[in-house]
Short mmCIF file of C-alpha atoms in Angstrom, two decimals:
data_model
loop_
_atom_site.label_atom_id
_atom_site.label_comp_id
_atom_site.label_asym_id
_atom_site.label_seq_id
_atom_site.Cartn_x
_atom_site.Cartn_y
_atom_site.Cartn_z
CA MET A 1491 -27.93 28.14 12.01
CA ASP A 1492 -29.36 25.12 10.24
CA ASP A 1493 -25.86 23.59 10.19
CA VAL A 1494 -25.26 23.96 13.94
CA PRO A 1495 -26.97 20.69 15.03
CA THR A 1496 -24.99 18.75 12.41
CA LEU A 1497 -21.74 20.40 13.48
CA LEU A 1498 -22.37 19.66 17.16
CA ASN A 1499 -23.22 16.05 16.34
CA ILE A 1500 -19.92 15.64 14.49
CA LEU A 1501 -17.93 17.28 17.30
CA THR A 1502 -19.63 15.02 19.83
CA ARG A 1503 -18.93 11.93 17.76
CA ALA A 1504 -15.29 12.95 17.44
CA GLY A 1505 -14.98 13.23 21.20
CA LEU A 1506 -14.26 16.95 21.12
CA VAL A 1507 -17.48 18.07 22.82
CA GLU A 1508 -19.56 16.39 25.49
CA VAL A 1509 -23.16 17.07 26.39
CA GLU A 1510 -24.29 17.41 29.98
CA GLU A 1511 -28.01 18.09 30.24
CA THR A 1512 -28.40 21.41 28.38
CA TRP A 1513 -24.72 22.34 28.53
CA LEU A 1514 -21.90 21.67 26.07
CA HIS A 1515 -18.34 21.25 27.31
CA LEU A 1516 -15.04 20.88 25.50
CA THR A 1517 -13.29 17.61 26.28
CA LYS A 1518 -9.54 17.42 26.84
CA ALA A 1519 -9.10 16.60 23.15
CA GLY A 1520 -11.47 19.43 22.25
CA ARG A 1521 -9.42 21.95 24.23
CA LYS A 1522 -6.29 20.76 22.45
CA VAL A 1523 -7.90 21.33 19.07
CA ALA A 1524 -9.28 24.71 20.11
CA THR A 1525 -5.99 26.05 21.52
CA GLN A 1526 -3.20 24.30 19.59
CA ASP A 1527 -4.58 23.10 16.26
CA HIS A 1528 -3.81 26.36 14.44
CA ARG A 1529 -0.11 25.78 15.11
CA ALA A 1530 -0.32 22.19 13.86
CA GLY A 1531 -2.04 23.10 10.60
CA GLY A 1532 -5.25 21.33 11.51
CA LYS A 1533 -3.68 17.91 12.18
CA PHE A 1534 -5.30 17.44 15.60
CA LEU A 1535 -8.77 18.01 14.21
CA GLY A 1536 -8.02 15.78 11.24
CA LEU A 1537 -6.88 12.90 13.46
CA ALA A 1538 -9.88 13.30 15.73
CA LEU A 1539 -12.27 13.11 12.78
CA MET A 1540 -10.55 10.09 11.24
CA ARG A 1541 -10.39 8.22 14.54
CA SER A 1542 -14.06 8.90 15.23
CA GLY A 1543 -15.18 7.05 12.11
CA VAL A 1544 -16.63 10.11 10.37
CA PHE A 1545 -14.73 9.11 7.21
CA ALA A 1546 -15.12 5.37 7.73
CA ALA A 1547 -16.61 4.54 4.33
CA GLN A 1548 -14.17 6.76 2.43
CA ALA A 1549 -11.15 5.34 4.29
CA SER A 1550 -12.25 1.80 3.50
CA ARG A 1551 -12.72 2.57 -0.21
CA LEU A 1552 -9.41 4.42 -0.47
CA LEU A 1553 -7.51 1.48 1.01
CA GLU A 1554 -9.20 -0.91 -1.40
CA VAL A 1555 -8.25 1.04 -4.55
CA SER A 1556 -4.70 1.93 -3.47
CA ALA A 1557 -1.38 0.11 -3.56
CA ILE A 1558 0.86 -0.24 -0.52
CA ASN A 1559 4.60 0.16 -1.11
CA ASP A 1560 7.34 -1.83 0.59
CA ASP A 1561 7.77 0.97 3.12
CA GLN A 1562 4.02 0.71 3.90
CA SER A 1563 3.23 4.07 2.31
CA LEU A 1564 0.14 4.35 0.11
CA VAL A 1565 -0.07 5.38 -3.51
CA CYS A 1566 -3.16 5.87 -5.64
CA PRO A 1567 -3.96 7.73 -8.88
CA ALA A 1568 -5.23 11.15 -7.83
CA GLU A 1569 -8.36 10.93 -9.96
CA VAL A 1570 -9.36 7.63 -8.36
CA ALA A 1571 -8.57 8.81 -4.83
CA ILE A 1572 -10.60 11.99 -5.18
CA LYS A 1573 -13.51 10.05 -6.63
CA VAL A 1574 -13.79 7.56 -3.75
CA ALA A 1575 -12.69 9.78 -0.83
CA PRO A 1576 -13.11 13.48 -1.65
CA GLN A 1577 -13.64 14.84 1.87
CA LEU A 1578 -11.04 12.52 3.38
CA ILE A 1579 -8.45 13.73 0.85
CA GLY A 1580 -9.15 17.29 1.98
CA VAL A 1581 -8.43 16.31 5.58
CA LEU A 1582 -5.29 14.37 4.66
CA ARG A 1583 -3.83 17.43 2.96
CA ARG A 1584 -3.57 19.04 6.41
CA PHE A 1585 -0.65 16.72 7.16
CA GLY A 1586 1.97 18.55 5.09
CA GLN A 1587 4.91 16.43 3.96
CA SER A 1588 3.19 13.22 5.03
CA VAL A 1589 0.78 13.59 2.09
CA ALA A 1590 1.41 14.61 -1.51
CA LEU A 1591 -1.25 15.08 -4.17
CA THR A 1592 -0.08 15.55 -7.75
CA ASP A 1593 -1.06 13.11 -10.46
CA GLU A 1594 -0.88 10.55 -7.66
CA LEU A 1595 -1.85 10.60 -4.02
CA THR A 1596 0.89 9.41 -1.69
CA VAL A 1597 0.35 8.95 2.05
CA SER A 1598 3.08 8.19 4.58
CA ALA A 1599 3.13 4.89 6.48
CA ASP A 1600 2.10 6.44 9.80
CA LEU A 1601 -1.05 7.91 8.28
CA VAL A 1602 -1.77 4.68 6.43
CA THR A 1603 -1.74 3.01 9.85
CA GLU A 1604 -4.33 5.52 11.04
CA LEU A 1605 -6.50 4.89 7.98
CA GLY A 1606 -6.15 1.14 8.23
CA ASP A 1607 -6.93 0.96 11.92
CA VAL A 1608 -10.28 -0.78 11.82
CA TRP A 1609 -11.48 1.05 14.91
CA SER A 1610 -11.72 4.11 12.69
CA LEU A 1611 -13.90 2.29 10.17
CA LEU A 1612 -17.06 1.94 12.25
CA PRO A 1613 -19.35 4.97 12.08
CA PRO A 1614 -20.15 6.03 15.65
CA THR A 1615 -23.70 5.77 16.91
CA ALA A 1616 -24.06 8.59 19.41
CA THR A 1617 -27.57 9.70 18.48
CA PRO A 1618 -30.88 8.86 20.17
CA GLU A 1619 -32.11 7.39 16.90
CA THR A 1620 -29.51 4.63 16.97
CA ASP A 1621 -30.88 1.32 15.68
CA TYR A 1622 -29.83 -1.29 18.25
CA ARG A 1623 -29.86 -4.21 15.81
CA LYS A 1624 -27.95 -2.24 13.20
CA ASP A 1625 -25.38 -1.10 15.74
CA MET A 1626 -24.92 -4.67 17.00
CA GLY A 1627 -24.55 -5.93 13.43
CA ASN A 1628 -22.02 -3.26 12.52
CA ARG A 1629 -19.95 -4.05 15.60
CA GLY A 1630 -19.90 -7.76 14.78
CA GLU A 1631 -18.94 -7.07 11.16
CA LEU A 1632 -16.12 -4.79 12.28
CA PHE A 1633 -14.80 -7.46 14.65
CA SER A 1634 -14.79 -10.09 11.87
CA TYR A 1635 -13.21 -7.62 9.44
CA ARG A 1636 -10.35 -7.07 11.88
CA TYR A 1637 -10.11 -10.79 12.67
CA CYS A 1638 -9.81 -11.67 8.97
CA ARG A 1639 -7.28 -8.92 8.28
CA ILE A 1640 -5.04 -10.01 11.15
CA ASN A 1641 -5.02 -13.60 9.89
CA ALA A 1642 -4.71 -12.77 6.18
CA ASP A 1643 -1.58 -13.05 4.05
CA ASP A 1644 -2.61 -9.75 2.45
CA PRO A 1645 -4.97 -7.66 4.64
CA ALA A 1646 -5.82 -5.42 1.68
CA ARG A 1647 -7.57 -8.38 0.05
CA VAL A 1648 -10.11 -8.56 2.86
CA ARG A 1649 -13.10 -6.39 2.01
CA TRP A 1650 -16.09 -5.28 4.05
CA VAL A 1651 -18.51 -5.45 1.14
CA ALA A 1652 -21.74 -5.05 3.11
CA ARG A 1653 -20.90 -1.41 3.69
CA ASP A 1654 -21.67 -0.78 0.03
CA ASP A 1655 -24.19 -3.51 -0.79
CA GLU A 1656 -26.38 -5.28 1.77
CA SER A 1657 -28.05 -7.52 -0.81
CA LEU A 1658 -25.10 -9.89 -1.40
CA GLY A 1659 -26.06 -12.39 1.28
CA TYR A 1660 -22.76 -11.96 3.13
CA ASP A 1661 -20.79 -9.16 4.76
CA ILE A 1662 -17.09 -9.79 4.09
CA GLU A 1663 -15.05 -11.13 1.19
CA ASP A 1664 -11.61 -12.64 1.71
CA LEU A 1665 -9.76 -12.75 -1.60
CA ASN A 1666 -6.75 -14.47 -0.04
CA PHE A 1667 -8.51 -17.75 -0.84
CA VAL A 1668 -9.27 -19.33 -4.21
CA PRO A 1669 -12.18 -19.35 -4.66
CA LYS A 1670 -12.72 -16.33 -2.45
CA ARG A 1671 -14.34 -16.89 0.92
CA ARG A 1672 -17.64 -15.17 1.70
CA ILE A 1673 -18.45 -14.46 5.35
CA GLU A 1674 -21.76 -13.61 6.95
CA VAL A 1675 -21.44 -12.12 10.45
CA LYS A 1676 -23.89 -12.47 13.32
CA ALA A 1677 -23.56 -10.73 16.67
CA SER A 1678 -25.65 -10.98 19.81
CA ALA A 1679 -25.67 -9.83 23.40
CA GLU A 1680 -26.55 -13.44 24.28
CA LYS A 1681 -23.93 -16.19 24.42
CA VAL A 1682 -26.20 -18.97 23.19
CA VAL A 1683 -25.65 -19.64 19.48
CA ARG A 1684 -28.85 -18.41 17.92
CA PHE A 1685 -29.11 -16.23 14.84
CA PHE A 1686 -31.41 -15.49 11.95
CA LEU A 1687 -30.68 -16.06 8.26
CA SER A 1688 -32.60 -14.22 5.60
CA PRO A 1689 -33.91 -16.28 2.67
CA ASN A 1690 -31.25 -14.62 0.51
CA GLU A 1691 -28.45 -15.53 2.94
CA LEU A 1692 -29.61 -19.14 3.06
CA GLU A 1693 -29.81 -19.35 -0.74
CA VAL A 1694 -26.32 -17.90 -1.11
CA ALA A 1695 -24.98 -20.30 1.55
CA ARG A 1696 -26.38 -23.24 -0.38
CA ARG A 1697 -25.02 -21.97 -3.68
CA LEU A 1698 -21.49 -21.31 -2.37
CA GLY A 1699 -21.23 -24.45 -0.25
CA PRO A 1700 -17.82 -24.72 1.51
CA ASP A 1701 -16.84 -21.19 0.45
CA TYR A 1702 -19.50 -19.62 2.68
CA GLU A 1703 -19.09 -19.29 6.42
CA VAL A 1704 -20.80 -17.64 9.37
CA HIS A 1705 -18.96 -15.84 12.15
CA PHE A 1706 -20.88 -15.66 15.43
CA TRP A 1707 -19.94 -13.19 18.17
CA GLY A 1708 -21.80 -13.76 21.44
CA GLY A 1709 -21.99 -11.76 24.64
CA VAL A 1710 -21.33 -8.51 22.79
CA SER A 1711 -21.67 -5.28 24.78
CA LEU A 1712 -22.40 -2.07 22.92
CA ARG A 1713 -21.23 -0.01 25.88
CA SER A 1714 -17.64 -1.25 25.93
CA PRO A 1715 -14.94 0.47 23.84
CA LEU A 1716 -14.51 -1.34 20.55
CA LYS A 1717 -10.88 -2.34 20.99
CA ASP A 1718 -11.37 -3.56 24.57
CA GLU A 1719 -14.46 -5.53 23.60
CA TYR A 1720 -12.71 -7.16 20.63
CA GLU A 1721 -9.77 -8.24 22.79
CA ARG A 1722 -12.09 -9.61 25.48
CA LEU A 1723 -14.16 -11.63 23.01
CA THR A 1724 -11.23 -13.09 21.08
CA LYS A 1725 -9.56 -14.17 24.33
CA ILE A 1726 -12.58 -16.32 25.19
CA GLY A 1727 -12.74 -17.94 21.77
CA TYR A 1728 -14.81 -15.75 19.47
CA PRO A 1729 -15.71 -15.70 16.71
CA LEU A 1730 -17.31 -19.10 16.47
CA ILE A 1731 -16.83 -20.02 12.81
CA PHE A 1732 -19.30 -22.23 10.94
CA ARG A 1733 -17.58 -22.97 7.64
CA GLY A 1734 -19.59 -24.58 4.87
CA LEU A 1735 -22.93 -23.61 6.38
CA ASP A 1736 -25.01 -25.64 3.93
CA GLY A 1737 -23.10 -28.81 4.79
CA LEU A 1738 -23.50 -28.18 8.52
CA LEU A 1739 -27.24 -27.78 8.06
CA SER A 1740 -27.50 -30.89 5.89
CA SER A 1741 -25.55 -33.01 8.39
CA GLY A 1742 -27.68 -31.87 11.30
CA HIS A 1743 -24.79 -30.15 13.09
CA LEU A 1744 -26.87 -27.00 12.82
CA SER A 1745 -30.62 -26.74 12.45
CA ALA A 1746 -32.72 -24.06 10.77
CA VAL A 1747 -36.38 -23.55 11.56
CA PRO A 1748 -38.71 -21.28 9.52
CA THR A 1749 -39.96 -18.48 11.74
CA GLN A 1750 -42.05 -16.38 9.35
CA TYR A 1751 -45.24 -17.23 7.52
CA LEU A 1752 -47.15 -15.43 4.78
CA VAL A 1753 -50.82 -15.02 5.72
CA THR A 1754 -53.35 -14.34 2.95
CA VAL A 1755 -57.11 -14.39 2.57
CA SER A 1756 -58.40 -17.71 1.24
CA ASP A 1757 -59.71 -17.70 -2.34
CA GLY A 1758 -63.45 -17.24 -2.58
CA LEU A 1759 -63.84 -15.68 0.84
CA ALA A 1760 -66.39 -12.90 0.46
CA PRO A 1761 -65.67 -9.48 1.96
CA SER A 1762 -68.64 -9.94 4.29
CA ASP A 1763 -66.96 -13.07 5.67
CA ARG A 1764 -63.79 -11.19 6.62
CA GLN A 1765 -64.73 -10.39 10.17
CA THR A 1766 -62.33 -9.66 12.97
CA PRO A 1767 -62.94 -12.06 15.88
CA SER A 1768 -64.10 -10.48 19.09
CA PRO A 1769 -61.42 -10.33 21.77
CA MET A 1770 -61.66 -13.09 24.39
#
C-alpha cells in the first residue's frame, strides 16, 4: 500500500490516469494500455513512460555514451548502458526485435528517435509541490537544448550538463565548437530582458570570455504544451542570445547591479546594544 501513491503519481504523469476531485479515471491512452498492452508485449506502456519524461535523465545519459550508426540505430557496450540507464533498458527490452542486448545494446532508429525527442527529456511537474522557479528554469534549459541540437553539426555533441551538476556556472555544453561553447539559460514569464546571475555564473562568464553565452527566453508559459510553446517562442525570435557575456557587460551593452548584501553585527557591539527597533 505504501507504493500506491507513487504508482498513481507515475500513471498520472504518463497521462494514463487523470484525477477529478476524489476520483481517478483512465484516459484514452490509459484504456489502450489496460486493454491492449498485453498483446503488444508492454510497448504501449513503455512508450507512455518514455514520452512522459519518467526516464529523462537515463535517456539523456544513454544517448551521450552511445554511438549512432549510419542507419541512425544506436549501439552501446551493454555494461555501460546498464550502468547509466538500468530501468530504461528494462523498458526498452519490451520492444522485441527493435532492441537487442548481448555484449552490446542495439536500438532501432525509430526508438532512438523516441529517446532523442527532447520533449521526453523534461521530467514532468504534476505535483502540488512543484517549484515554480525550478520548473521555469527546466523548461528554458530544455528549449535551449533543443535549439542547440537542431542547429548543431552533430546533435550528440550537445549536452545538458546541468542535469547532473548545477555547480558548473552554465547549463549546456556544445562540443561542436573549439573551444567548446558553454551556455547559461534564463527563462521568464516576462518579456523584458531581466535575469539574475549567481556569483559563480558571473565568475565563469568572465573566465570563459567569448566562449560563454546566455540564452534568454521571455514570455514563457508553464501551462502550454512544451512543443507548442517552443514553436511559438522561436517564431517570435527567441532565444535572445548574449554571446561573450563578459564583453557585453564591460562595453555597457548589458549592465549588472548587485542585489544582495551581507549584513553582520559591527565589531565591538555589545550584546546589550543589539536591540530590535520598535515598529513605527
